[in-house]
Amino acid sequence: AAMFLHGKSDAVIGELGAAMERASAALEFEKAARLRDQIATLKRLHAQVHVQGASADLDALACRIESGTACVSVLFFRNGVNLGSRDFFPRLPTDADAGAVLAAFVAQYYLDKPVPRELLLSHAPDEAELLAQVLSEHAHHAVEIKTKVRGDRAHFVELARKNAQAALAARLASQQTIHERFESLRELLELGDTPQRLECFDISHTMGEATVASCVIYGPEGAIKSAYRRFNISGIEPGDDYAAMRQALERRYKRLQAGEGVLPDILLIDGGKGQVAQALEVLADLGVSGVLVLGIAKGPERRSGHESLIRGDNGKILWPGPESPALHLLDTIRDEAH
């Protein structure tokens, strides 16, 4: 499978053909028939993914910049086979243009990945010749960086452009939705400022054992996955979710209080008053202040959209309702913790 996905379908078919001949010679005709069918299937797949004009190994890259956000879309071709595409959203330096973004992206992306012999770019990168030289030395074969191409290669670059444009539009729309949900949460909780960081904890276990606490972090830009944490819980009675939550919170906020991270504006607890009380006790014991504890309790018959929110600072219970953008945000964060 790995060889086929790397474009080495001829080698795979050759190996299967040899195995089929051996099975036939050994009178294992059922096995030989299965191998024959596999070969036929692979040949059909190869014909479907083979791309005219992409006989060489090449990647086509395009950059799109809009509203202070950049997207780089990469199409991969190996041995004439289209291996798909990926979209990346690199951090955008001030006043950077598409060529500069592509130059920085190419220099970093191919540091630990195989470099194809051709890189087709939508915009001319800074110091293209020097960049090609460095990549050639790194790959131990000649690497060409091309920006002015025709025919099939121009078509590949145009496909990458369209991919980048579509991916960036979806990204910006998603960010706008998240910003609106954060603002709705501010209004619902009657906060002076829009919260910038939410942490959510969830406890899971298998038949009361192998208890694990997960911690996910969200900001106005979406999930901050590099800050996610998981805690293996030990030394508690099986199935004691309160003790598990307390242990996870103690371990997490001892580190934050010691400066090993950033305190959240809101600590979201998947649970009702009991879990909220546990969180408040832990924060009080550790001397942590300035964090709003918010519980999210399941609604009647566990129906999504009918959850209630329990504020830890004043005990007030809120029912935002299924149309609330704020509740949509909290549901998303809680589900991610699950």
CSV table of C-alpha atoms in Angstrom, one decimal, residues 269 271-281 293-296 310-312:
chain,number,residue,atom,x,y,z
A,269,ILE,CA,-16.2,21.8,33.3
A,271,GLY,CA,-20.6,18.5,34.6
A,272,GLY,CA,-23.0,20.1,37.0
A,273,LYS,CA,-22.8,21.7,40.4
A,274,GLY,CA,-20.7,18.9,42.0
A,275,GLN,CA,-17.9,19.1,39.4
A,276,VAL,CA,-18.0,22.9,39.5
A,277,ALA,CA,-17.6,22.8,43.3
A,278,GLN,CA,-14.6,20.5,42.9
A,279,ALA,CA,-13.0,23.0,40.4
A,280,LEU,CA,-13.6,26.0,42.7
A,281,GLU,CA,-12.0,24.1,45.7
A,293,VAL,CA,-15.4,28.4,36.3
A,294,LEU,CA,-18.3,27.4,34.1
A,295,GLY,CA,-20.1,24.1,34.2
A,296,ILE,CA,-22.0,22.7,31.3
A,310,ILE,CA,-23.6,26.9,36.0
A,311,ARG,CA,-21.5,29.9,36.9
A,312,GLY,CA,-19.0,29.2,39.6
